[in-house]
GROMACS .gro file of C-alpha atoms in nm:
model
  453
    1UNK     CA    1   1.189  -4.685   2.904
    2UNK     CA    2   1.547  -4.510   2.977
    3UNK     CA    3   1.661  -4.184   2.791
    4UNK     CA    4   1.974  -4.236   2.595
    5UNK     CA    5   2.251  -3.966   2.631
    6UNK     CA    6   2.185  -3.988   2.214
    7UNK     CA    7   1.821  -3.964   2.308
    8UNK     CA    8   1.850  -3.590   2.525
    9UNK     CA    9   2.132  -3.441   2.256
   10UNK     CA   10   1.827  -3.441   2.063
   11UNK     CA   11   1.586  -3.319   2.280
   12UNK     CA   12   1.858  -3.061   2.371
   13UNK     CA   13   1.903  -2.953   2.032
   14UNK     CA   14   1.534  -2.948   1.999
   15UNK     CA   15   1.448  -2.655   2.273
   16UNK     CA   16   1.795  -2.439   2.212
   17UNK     CA   17   1.606  -2.377   1.849
   18UNK     CA   18   1.373  -2.143   2.038
   19UNK     CA   19   1.531  -1.775   1.984
   20UNK     CA   20   1.379  -1.530   2.131
   21UNK     CA   21   1.420  -1.205   1.895
   22UNK     CA   22   1.412  -0.998   2.265
   23UNK     CA   23   1.691  -1.214   2.416
   24UNK     CA   24   1.918  -1.517   2.402
   25UNK     CA   25   1.725  -1.825   2.532
   26UNK     CA   26   1.853  -2.212   2.574
   27UNK     CA   27   1.778  -2.517   2.736
   28UNK     CA   28   2.056  -2.726   2.804
   29UNK     CA   29   2.007  -3.109   2.846
   30UNK     CA   30   2.326  -3.293   3.089
   31UNK     CA   31   2.417  -3.561   3.201
   32UNK     CA   32   2.341  -3.425   3.560
   33UNK     CA   33   2.091  -3.216   3.490
   34UNK     CA   34   1.859  -2.970   3.306
   35UNK     CA   35   1.895  -2.578   3.340
   36UNK     CA   36   1.920  -2.276   3.174
   37UNK     CA   37   2.143  -2.107   2.934
   38UNK     CA   38   2.153  -1.777   2.936
   39UNK     CA   39   2.454  -1.499   2.799
   40UNK     CA   40   2.789  -1.567   3.022
   41UNK     CA   41   2.585  -1.745   3.364
   42UNK     CA   42   2.469  -2.039   3.340
   43UNK     CA   43   2.240  -2.198   3.688
   44UNK     CA   44   2.151  -2.540   3.773
   45UNK     CA   45   2.016  -2.692   4.033
   46UNK     CA   46   1.618  -2.704   4.240
   47UNK     CA   47   1.518  -2.401   4.050
   48UNK     CA   48   1.540  -2.238   3.686
   49UNK     CA   49   1.672  -1.916   3.595
   50UNK     CA   50   1.598  -1.755   3.275
   51UNK     CA   51   1.828  -1.487   3.166
   52UNK     CA   52   1.740  -1.198   2.926
   53UNK     CA   53   1.972  -0.978   2.757
   54UNK     CA   54   1.691  -0.760   2.593
   55UNK     CA   55   1.726  -0.404   2.657
   56UNK     CA   56   1.892  -0.471   3.034
   57UNK     CA   57   1.605  -0.743   3.121
   58UNK     CA   58   1.743  -0.917   3.400
   59UNK     CA   59   1.770  -1.316   3.502
   60UNK     CA   60   1.487  -1.358   3.670
   61UNK     CA   61   1.347  -1.719   3.921
   62UNK     CA   62   1.093  -1.928   3.785
   63UNK     CA   63   0.813  -1.952   4.046
   64UNK     CA   64   0.506  -2.144   4.147
   65UNK     CA   65   0.386  -2.382   3.930
   66UNK     CA   66   0.644  -2.301   3.600
   67UNK     CA   67   0.973  -2.385   3.852
   68UNK     CA   68   1.165  -2.649   3.743
   69UNK     CA   69   1.307  -2.963   3.891
   70UNK     CA   70   1.633  -3.143   3.806
   71UNK     CA   71   1.618  -3.365   3.527
   72UNK     CA   72   1.833  -3.708   3.586
   73UNK     CA   73   1.946  -3.906   3.292
   74UNK     CA   74   1.789  -4.263   3.393
   75UNK     CA   75   1.444  -3.954   3.383
   76UNK     CA   76   1.209  -4.107   3.189
   77UNK     CA   77   1.094  -3.987   2.752
   78UNK     CA   78   0.795  -3.876   2.903
   79UNK     CA   79   0.895  -3.692   3.133
   80UNK     CA   80   1.189  -3.554   2.857
   81UNK     CA   81   0.953  -3.418   2.744
   82UNK     CA   82   0.719  -3.288   3.008
   83UNK     CA   83   1.024  -3.076   3.090
   84UNK     CA   84   1.080  -2.961   2.699
   85UNK     CA   85   0.684  -2.828   2.715
   86UNK     CA   86   0.716  -2.663   3.068
   87UNK     CA   87   1.067  -2.517   2.937
   88UNK     CA   88   0.897  -2.374   2.624
   89UNK     CA   89   0.544  -2.278   2.800
   90UNK     CA   90   0.803  -2.095   3.078
   91UNK     CA   91   0.944  -1.914   2.687
   92UNK     CA   92   0.641  -1.802   2.558
   93UNK     CA   93   0.571  -1.578   2.906
   94UNK     CA   94   0.861  -1.435   2.915
   95UNK     CA   95   0.815  -1.329   2.588
   96UNK     CA   96   0.519  -1.215   2.600
   97UNK     CA   97   0.583  -1.029   2.926
   98UNK     CA   98   0.931  -0.929   2.808
   99UNK     CA   99   0.750  -0.777   2.456
  100UNK     CA  100   0.425  -0.590   2.672
  101UNK     CA  101   0.729  -0.424   2.857
  102UNK     CA  102   0.898  -0.276   2.526
  103UNK     CA  103   0.576  -0.153   2.357
  104UNK     CA  104   0.445  -0.027   2.767
  105UNK     CA  105   0.802   0.219   2.713
  106UNK     CA  106   0.801   0.225   2.371
  107UNK     CA  107   0.433   0.442   2.429
  108UNK     CA  108   0.532   0.580   2.742
  109UNK     CA  109   0.858   0.743   2.475
  110UNK     CA  110   0.518   0.862   2.257
  111UNK     CA  111   0.407   1.033   2.488
  112UNK     CA  112   0.627   1.207   2.588
  113UNK     CA  113   0.800   1.311   2.275
  114UNK     CA  114   0.440   1.365   2.111
  115UNK     CA  115   0.419   1.784   2.222
  116UNK     CA  116   0.718   1.823   2.155
  117UNK     CA  117   0.651   1.683   1.777
  118UNK     CA  118   0.320   1.914   1.759
  119UNK     CA  119   0.556   2.213   1.906
  120UNK     CA  120   0.817   2.166   1.640
  121UNK     CA  121   0.546   2.143   1.326
  122UNK     CA  122   0.404   2.458   1.486
  123UNK     CA  123   0.739   2.641   1.503
  124UNK     CA  124   0.785   2.571   1.168
  125UNK     CA  125   0.456   2.742   1.062
  126UNK     CA  126   0.373   2.559   0.695
  127UNK     CA  127   0.343   2.209   0.504
  128UNK     CA  128   0.401   2.216   0.122
  129UNK     CA  129   0.276   1.947  -0.051
  130UNK     CA  130   0.303   1.837  -0.417
  131UNK     CA  131  -0.014   1.630  -0.483
  132UNK     CA  132  -0.166   1.494  -0.821
  133UNK     CA  133  -0.501   1.459  -0.617
  134UNK     CA  134  -0.752   1.804  -0.795
  135UNK     CA  135  -0.735   2.021  -0.485
  136UNK     CA  136  -1.120   2.143  -0.495
  137UNK     CA  137  -1.163   1.680  -0.463
  138UNK     CA  138  -0.873   1.715  -0.173
  139UNK     CA  139  -1.023   2.056  -0.002
  140UNK     CA  140  -1.223   1.915   0.276
  141UNK     CA  141  -0.915   1.678   0.354
  142UNK     CA  142  -0.710   2.002   0.408
  143UNK     CA  143  -0.907   2.241   0.599
  144UNK     CA  144  -0.947   1.909   0.872
  145UNK     CA  145  -0.559   1.908   0.890
  146UNK     CA  146  -0.484   2.333   0.971
  147UNK     CA  147  -0.839   2.290   1.190
  148UNK     CA  148  -0.719   2.019   1.418
  149UNK     CA  149  -0.325   2.168   1.389
  150UNK     CA  150  -0.363   2.539   1.423
  151UNK     CA  151  -0.065   2.735   1.327
  152UNK     CA  152   0.020   2.492   1.095
  153UNK     CA  153  -0.070   2.619   0.715
  154UNK     CA  154  -0.084   2.366   0.391
  155UNK     CA  155   0.076   2.498   0.072
  156UNK     CA  156  -0.110   2.299  -0.168
  157UNK     CA  157   0.014   2.256  -0.545
  158UNK     CA  158  -0.220   2.119  -0.764
  159UNK     CA  159  -0.061   1.871  -1.069
  160UNK     CA  160  -0.014   1.659  -1.355
  161UNK     CA  161   0.115   1.307  -1.204
  162UNK     CA  162   0.441   1.380  -1.459
  163UNK     CA  163   0.495   1.749  -1.388
  164UNK     CA  164   0.526   1.696  -1.028
  165UNK     CA  165   0.782   1.386  -1.080
  166UNK     CA  166   0.962   1.656  -1.307
  167UNK     CA  167   0.928   1.908  -1.055
  168UNK     CA  168   1.079   1.688  -0.827
  169UNK     CA  169   1.390   1.621  -1.008
  170UNK     CA  170   1.450   1.970  -1.108
  171UNK     CA  171   1.432   2.149  -0.741
  172UNK     CA  172   1.681   1.890  -0.663
  173UNK     CA  173   1.919   1.918  -0.947
  174UNK     CA  174   1.884   2.299  -0.887
  175UNK     CA  175   1.965   2.276  -0.475
  176UNK     CA  176   1.537   2.442  -0.433
  177UNK     CA  177   1.443   2.300  -0.210
  178UNK     CA  178   1.015   2.251  -0.270
  179UNK     CA  179   0.804   1.966  -0.120
  180UNK     CA  180   0.792   1.882   0.199
  181UNK     CA  181   0.545   1.569   0.127
  182UNK     CA  182   0.477   1.440  -0.243
  183UNK     CA  183   0.193   1.224  -0.295
  184UNK     CA  184   0.067   1.139  -0.638
  185UNK     CA  185  -0.121   0.830  -0.809
  186UNK     CA  186   0.101   0.736  -1.048
  187UNK     CA  187   0.286   0.507  -0.827
  188UNK     CA  188   0.577   0.394  -1.065
  189UNK     CA  189   0.712   0.759  -1.105
  190UNK     CA  190   0.653   0.725  -0.688
  191UNK     CA  191   0.854   0.441  -0.602
  192UNK     CA  192   1.160   0.556  -0.855
  193UNK     CA  193   1.150   0.868  -0.682
  194UNK     CA  194   1.222   0.676  -0.342
  195UNK     CA  195   1.459   0.421  -0.532
  196UNK     CA  196   1.632   0.684  -0.577
  197UNK     CA  197   1.715   0.853  -0.329
  198UNK     CA  198   1.435   1.107  -0.275
  199UNK     CA  199   1.286   1.026   0.043
  200UNK     CA  200   1.291   0.995   0.392
  201UNK     CA  201   1.200   0.730   0.634
  202UNK     CA  202   0.893   0.746   0.854
  203UNK     CA  203   0.813   0.491   1.139
  204UNK     CA  204   0.455   0.552   1.306
  205UNK     CA  205   0.154   0.424   1.460
  206UNK     CA  206  -0.077   0.515   1.127
  207UNK     CA  207   0.233   0.307   0.906
  208UNK     CA  208   0.271   0.023   1.107
  209UNK     CA  209  -0.186   0.033   1.028
  210UNK     CA  210  -0.105  -0.006   0.657
  211UNK     CA  211  -0.144  -0.378   0.492
  212UNK     CA  212   0.172  -0.468   0.364
  213UNK     CA  213   0.106  -0.456   0.020
  214UNK     CA  214   0.146  -0.008   0.111
  215UNK     CA  215   0.455  -0.034   0.260
  216UNK     CA  216   0.801  -0.008   0.122
  217UNK     CA  217   1.101   0.086   0.295
  218UNK     CA  218   0.932   0.249   0.517
  219UNK     CA  219   0.981   0.535   0.291
  220UNK     CA  220   0.662   0.502   0.016
  221UNK     CA  221   0.334   0.493   0.207
  222UNK     CA  222  -0.002   0.379  -0.021
  223UNK     CA  223  -0.302   0.599   0.098
  224UNK     CA  224  -0.602   0.504  -0.073
  225UNK     CA  225  -0.823   0.233  -0.226
  226UNK     CA  226  -0.860   0.367  -0.608
  227UNK     CA  227  -0.985   0.050  -0.821
  228UNK     CA  228  -0.967   0.123  -1.183
  229UNK     CA  229  -1.272   0.106  -1.365
  230UNK     CA  230  -1.580   0.106  -1.690
  231UNK     CA  231  -1.683   0.394  -1.726
  232UNK     CA  232  -1.962   0.425  -1.969
  233UNK     CA  233  -2.298   0.692  -2.084
  234UNK     CA  234  -2.630   0.545  -1.950
  235UNK     CA  235  -2.877   0.757  -2.212
  236UNK     CA  236  -2.616   0.568  -2.455
  237UNK     CA  237  -2.532   0.182  -2.355
  238UNK     CA  238  -2.843   0.024  -2.147
  239UNK     CA  239  -2.792  -0.185  -1.857
  240UNK     CA  240  -2.833  -0.499  -2.021
  241UNK     CA  241  -2.517  -0.435  -2.261
  242UNK     CA  242  -2.328  -0.299  -2.044
  243UNK     CA  243  -1.977  -0.570  -2.017
  244UNK     CA  244  -1.871  -0.657  -1.625
  245UNK     CA  245  -1.569  -0.859  -1.728
  246UNK     CA  246  -1.283  -0.746  -2.059
  247UNK     CA  247  -1.457  -1.043  -2.204
  248UNK     CA  248  -1.773  -0.852  -2.257
  249UNK     CA  249  -1.680  -0.546  -2.353
  250UNK     CA  250  -1.426  -0.705  -2.643
  251UNK     CA  251  -1.776  -0.858  -2.765
  252UNK     CA  252  -1.921  -0.509  -2.731
  253UNK     CA  253  -1.701  -0.373  -2.944
  254UNK     CA  254  -1.664  -0.648  -3.247
  255UNK     CA  255  -2.089  -0.657  -3.255
  256UNK     CA  256  -2.136  -0.216  -3.210
  257UNK     CA  257  -1.864  -0.064  -3.421
  258UNK     CA  258  -2.067   0.227  -3.537
  259UNK     CA  259  -2.223   0.309  -3.196
  260UNK     CA  260  -1.893   0.340  -3.073
  261UNK     CA  261  -1.693   0.483  -3.346
  262UNK     CA  262  -1.530   0.788  -3.284
  263UNK     CA  263  -1.707   0.777  -2.862
  264UNK     CA  264  -1.407   0.562  -2.654
  265UNK     CA  265  -1.115   0.710  -2.415
  266UNK     CA  266  -0.862   0.597  -2.228
  267UNK     CA  267  -0.543   0.753  -2.111
  268UNK     CA  268  -0.287   0.889  -2.288
  269UNK     CA  269   0.041   0.647  -2.177
  270UNK     CA  270   0.280   0.847  -2.319
  271UNK     CA  271   0.128   1.224  -2.158
  272UNK     CA  272  -0.007   1.077  -1.811
  273UNK     CA  273   0.206   0.893  -1.554
  274UNK     CA  274  -0.156   0.752  -1.422
  275UNK     CA  275  -0.256   0.631  -1.784
  276UNK     CA  276   0.131   0.420  -1.818
  277UNK     CA  277   0.107   0.247  -1.479
  278UNK     CA  278  -0.224   0.141  -1.527
  279UNK     CA  279  -0.166  -0.010  -1.882
  280UNK     CA  280   0.135  -0.124  -1.793
  281UNK     CA  281  -0.029  -0.323  -1.497
  282UNK     CA  282  -0.308  -0.403  -1.715
  283UNK     CA  283  -0.099  -0.529  -1.944
  284UNK     CA  284   0.106  -0.801  -1.653
  285UNK     CA  285  -0.211  -0.913  -1.559
  286UNK     CA  286  -0.345  -0.966  -1.837
  287UNK     CA  287  -0.153  -0.955  -2.173
  288UNK     CA  288  -0.340  -1.163  -2.442
  289UNK     CA  289  -0.649  -0.986  -2.334
  290UNK     CA  290  -0.501  -0.622  -2.286
  291UNK     CA  291  -0.341  -0.617  -2.627
  292UNK     CA  292  -0.689  -0.754  -2.754
  293UNK     CA  293  -0.916  -0.482  -2.638
  294UNK     CA  294  -0.650  -0.210  -2.708
  295UNK     CA  295  -0.656  -0.299  -3.083
  296UNK     CA  296  -1.020  -0.361  -3.079
  297UNK     CA  297  -1.015   0.023  -2.930
  298UNK     CA  298  -0.761   0.160  -3.178
  299UNK     CA  299  -1.052   0.032  -3.503
  300UNK     CA  300  -1.272   0.285  -3.336
  301UNK     CA  301  -1.103   0.543  -3.303
  302UNK     CA  302  -0.940   0.535  -2.983
  303UNK     CA  303  -0.939   0.914  -2.787
  304UNK     CA  304  -0.636   0.954  -2.548
  305UNK     CA  305  -0.697   1.166  -2.248
  306UNK     CA  306  -0.355   1.307  -2.012
  307UNK     CA  307  -0.649   1.315  -1.701
  308UNK     CA  308  -0.953   1.190  -1.602
  309UNK     CA  309  -1.185   1.504  -1.592
  310UNK     CA  310  -1.189   1.572  -1.984
  311UNK     CA  311  -1.252   1.195  -1.997
  312UNK     CA  312  -1.570   1.264  -1.770
  313UNK     CA  313  -1.670   1.566  -1.857
  314UNK     CA  314  -1.682   1.409  -2.233
  315UNK     CA  315  -1.909   1.142  -2.094
  316UNK     CA  316  -2.129   1.340  -1.896
  317UNK     CA  317  -2.155   1.561  -2.219
  318UNK     CA  318  -2.252   1.280  -2.438
  319UNK     CA  319  -1.953   1.296  -2.684
  320UNK     CA  320  -1.849   0.962  -2.566
  321UNK     CA  321  -1.971   0.654  -2.448
  322UNK     CA  322  -1.770   0.482  -2.263
  323UNK     CA  323  -1.409   0.457  -2.161
  324UNK     CA  324  -1.206   0.240  -2.023
  325UNK     CA  325  -0.954   0.219  -1.719
  326UNK     CA  326  -1.052   0.495  -1.580
  327UNK     CA  327  -0.945   0.619  -1.189
  328UNK     CA  328  -1.246   0.478  -1.011
  329UNK     CA  329  -1.263   0.713  -0.703
  330UNK     CA  330  -1.273   1.020  -0.958
  331UNK     CA  331  -1.536   0.842  -1.183
  332UNK     CA  332  -1.771   0.733  -0.866
  333UNK     CA  333  -1.716   1.049  -0.672
  334UNK     CA  334  -1.866   1.236  -1.051
  335UNK     CA  335  -2.137   0.932  -1.103
  336UNK     CA  336  -2.298   1.033  -0.723
  337UNK     CA  337  -2.363   1.393  -0.871
  338UNK     CA  338  -2.432   1.323  -1.229
  339UNK     CA  339  -2.707   1.025  -1.302
  340UNK     CA  340  -2.637   1.001  -1.640
  341UNK     CA  341  -2.207   0.851  -1.565
  342UNK     CA  342  -2.236   0.448  -1.464
  343UNK     CA  343  -1.972   0.286  -1.307
  344UNK     CA  344  -1.829  -0.062  -1.335
  345UNK     CA  345  -1.596  -0.256  -1.183
  346UNK     CA  346  -1.498  -0.613  -1.386
  347UNK     CA  347  -1.599  -0.942  -1.200
  348UNK     CA  348  -1.286  -1.121  -1.380
  349UNK     CA  349  -0.981  -0.860  -1.256
  350UNK     CA  350  -0.960  -0.499  -1.180
  351UNK     CA  351  -0.689  -0.355  -1.085
  352UNK     CA  352  -0.635  -0.131  -0.812
  353UNK     CA  353  -0.357   0.156  -0.711
  354UNK     CA  354  -0.323   0.352  -0.387
  355UNK     CA  355  -0.189   0.687  -0.414
  356UNK     CA  356   0.174   0.703  -0.316
  357UNK     CA  357   0.313   0.970  -0.029
  358UNK     CA  358   0.616   0.954   0.060
  359UNK     CA  359   0.841   1.258   0.312
  360UNK     CA  360   1.107   1.441   0.062
  361UNK     CA  361   1.455   1.374   0.261
  362UNK     CA  362   1.574   1.702   0.229
  363UNK     CA  363   1.196   1.852   0.328
  364UNK     CA  364   1.226   2.132   0.474
  365UNK     CA  365   0.947   2.146   0.762
  366UNK     CA  366   0.985   1.684   0.855
  367UNK     CA  367   0.747   1.779   1.158
  368UNK     CA  368   0.501   1.917   0.959
  369UNK     CA  369   0.525   1.681   0.721
  370UNK     CA  370   0.483   1.374   0.977
  371UNK     CA  371   0.208   1.492   1.111
  372UNK     CA  372   0.079   1.540   0.780
  373UNK     CA  373   0.170   1.183   0.628
  374UNK     CA  374   0.036   1.084   0.963
  375UNK     CA  375  -0.302   1.259   0.918
  376UNK     CA  376  -0.384   1.084   0.607
  377UNK     CA  377  -0.323   0.799   0.714
  378UNK     CA  378  -0.537   0.796   1.000
  379UNK     CA  379  -0.879   0.670   1.055
  380UNK     CA  380  -1.005   1.002   1.029
  381UNK     CA  381  -0.815   1.128   0.740
  382UNK     CA  382  -0.941   0.775   0.554
  383UNK     CA  383  -1.272   0.848   0.669
  384UNK     CA  384  -1.272   1.194   0.493
  385UNK     CA  385  -1.115   1.062   0.198
  386UNK     CA  386  -1.363   0.788   0.165
  387UNK     CA  387  -1.648   1.014   0.168
  388UNK     CA  388  -1.470   1.318  -0.021
  389UNK     CA  389  -1.318   1.125  -0.285
  390UNK     CA  390  -1.538   0.815  -0.244
  391UNK     CA  391  -1.272   0.618  -0.203
  392UNK     CA  392  -1.259   0.300   0.039
  393UNK     CA  393  -0.998   0.314   0.311
  394UNK     CA  394  -0.662   0.125   0.280
  395UNK     CA  395  -0.599   0.058   0.612
  396UNK     CA  396  -0.841  -0.279   0.722
  397UNK     CA  397  -0.908  -0.142   1.047
  398UNK     CA  398  -1.056   0.133   0.954
  399UNK     CA  399  -1.361  -0.074   0.781
  400UNK     CA  400  -1.530   0.177   0.529
  401UNK     CA  401  -1.580   0.410   0.781
  402UNK     CA  402  -1.720   0.748   0.540
  403UNK     CA  403  -1.692   0.517   0.223
  404UNK     CA  404  -2.013   0.563   0.060
  405UNK     CA  405  -2.230   0.299   0.085
  406UNK     CA  406  -2.284   0.146  -0.300
  407UNK     CA  407  -1.897   0.122  -0.344
  408UNK     CA  408  -1.871  -0.022   0.006
  409UNK     CA  409  -2.120  -0.309  -0.106
  410UNK     CA  410  -1.926  -0.349  -0.375
  411UNK     CA  411  -1.622  -0.418  -0.277
  412UNK     CA  412  -1.769  -0.661  -0.108
  413UNK     CA  413  -1.967  -0.866  -0.360
  414UNK     CA  414  -1.578  -0.856  -0.549
  415UNK     CA  415  -1.332  -0.809  -0.319
  416UNK     CA  416  -1.168  -1.136  -0.523
  417UNK     CA  417  -1.159  -0.940  -0.817
  418UNK     CA  418  -0.938  -0.678  -0.710
  419UNK     CA  419  -0.568  -0.660  -0.764
  420UNK     CA  420  -0.400  -0.442  -0.591
  421UNK     CA  421  -0.092  -0.333  -0.747
  422UNK     CA  422   0.175  -0.388  -0.502
  423UNK     CA  423   0.418  -0.026  -0.378
  424UNK     CA  424   0.817  -0.189  -0.404
  425UNK     CA  425   1.030  -0.269  -0.679
  426UNK     CA  426   0.858  -0.410  -0.910
  427UNK     CA  427   0.684  -0.076  -1.016
  428UNK     CA  428   1.042   0.014  -1.173
  429UNK     CA  429   1.058  -0.234  -1.466
  430UNK     CA  430   0.849   0.029  -1.681
  431UNK     CA  431   1.062   0.304  -1.569
  432UNK     CA  432   1.405   0.105  -1.761
  433UNK     CA  433   1.344   0.332  -2.071
  434UNK     CA  434   1.406   0.120  -2.339
  435UNK     CA  435   1.070  -0.112  -2.186
  436UNK     CA  436   0.943   0.219  -2.110
  437UNK     CA  437   0.967   0.280  -2.495
  438UNK     CA  438   0.921  -0.102  -2.654
  439UNK     CA  439   0.515  -0.025  -2.450
  440UNK     CA  440   0.490   0.282  -2.578
  441UNK     CA  441   0.548   0.136  -2.920
  442UNK     CA  442   0.363  -0.178  -2.895
  443UNK     CA  443   0.045   0.062  -2.768
  444UNK     CA  444   0.067   0.307  -3.083
  445UNK     CA  445   0.128   0.011  -3.308
  446UNK     CA  446  -0.230  -0.118  -3.131
  447UNK     CA  447  -0.451   0.209  -3.078
  448UNK     CA  448  -0.301   0.385  -3.379
  449UNK     CA  449  -0.394   0.233  -3.672
  450UNK     CA  450  -0.252   0.359  -3.933
  451UNK     CA  451  -0.610   0.235  -4.224
  452UNK     CA  452  -0.894   0.311  -4.061
  453UNK     CA  453  -1.153   0.022  -4.002
   0.00000   0.00000   0.00000
């Protein structure tokens, strides 16, 4: 069969759709010859010349098996398709070569810049970290960073999530330079700060290794993988009674109210930024079940706390039977040392949050801040977070190194139930004052009923 001009034009259109992000390439078929088009130059004849405008890469002849021969208009369809396939193979080969060359150059540049970046950080001498994480828990990470980077001291400020947010805002308004790195489990407050211009971009091999849900605008970075848990006192609730789904939890509240009256706890979303995040995300994940739980807990005299530590202390002392939506990292760490505490990750769905870190836009010590953030995100830093906070690594390539074996096993068994909270503008919903107040009013109505059961 003879290829018609219309057929050749169709093949040309298909071939020309292949565009390389590193430069522009095109295949042009005319009624005399097939040739490559590149920028302003064209080359026709026995050899096909590929041109590239990416980073100064010059046109290169394709030799050997990839030589492209003249194709006449009377060539059969099979030959035309072979030509198209050969063009595509040639293009893929060059794409790999150019990309490899670009990465090699980038790697060389990074290697040259790394000593300068470290020297700049040492000259700064300190990195100021505002964090909503207990210092005694993260102290091993601080010590490790200072050991790896002699001459750089970590000035660590341990704050509640709401206090941290307000301090950052107030210092900016007063023209005071405070934090270099801001690190908090209140993901929504962190995203609001980033959205409002309090952060600066950072790109490195460590940030590139994060899952997509853990990065926003190259400014906000998830550093941990922390499921929200149900925590209970093993002496007050038998293993057979422990609920492992939200439906079973509601059933437990209905069947044994006398045992649980005044002995349940959760976060207060008005005083705890983390509590507001978890409760609002829970309400979005399964609104019917969440509000049923809230009402039942309210009828049983729910205690509301601003910190995980208070709830865990009261659970360990036998003053509480069960706490809902507790930050799993703290709970799991305490359970390893206090056998009376049990931790459950619901099998129907389990929210997973990540402590979000960003470098302050007006950081006084930007070089040291970049080193600190990359340390948190490195496989070494991830292993330390896992070992000392009872976390699972946020990086997929870090495996479960350093993580508690029981937590790692549970993660494998419940992977389908975990619902990571994506870092992004969706977290701003309840930062709108009207929506926030509407949620808090509904929460108060459910958990603080005027009539006792």
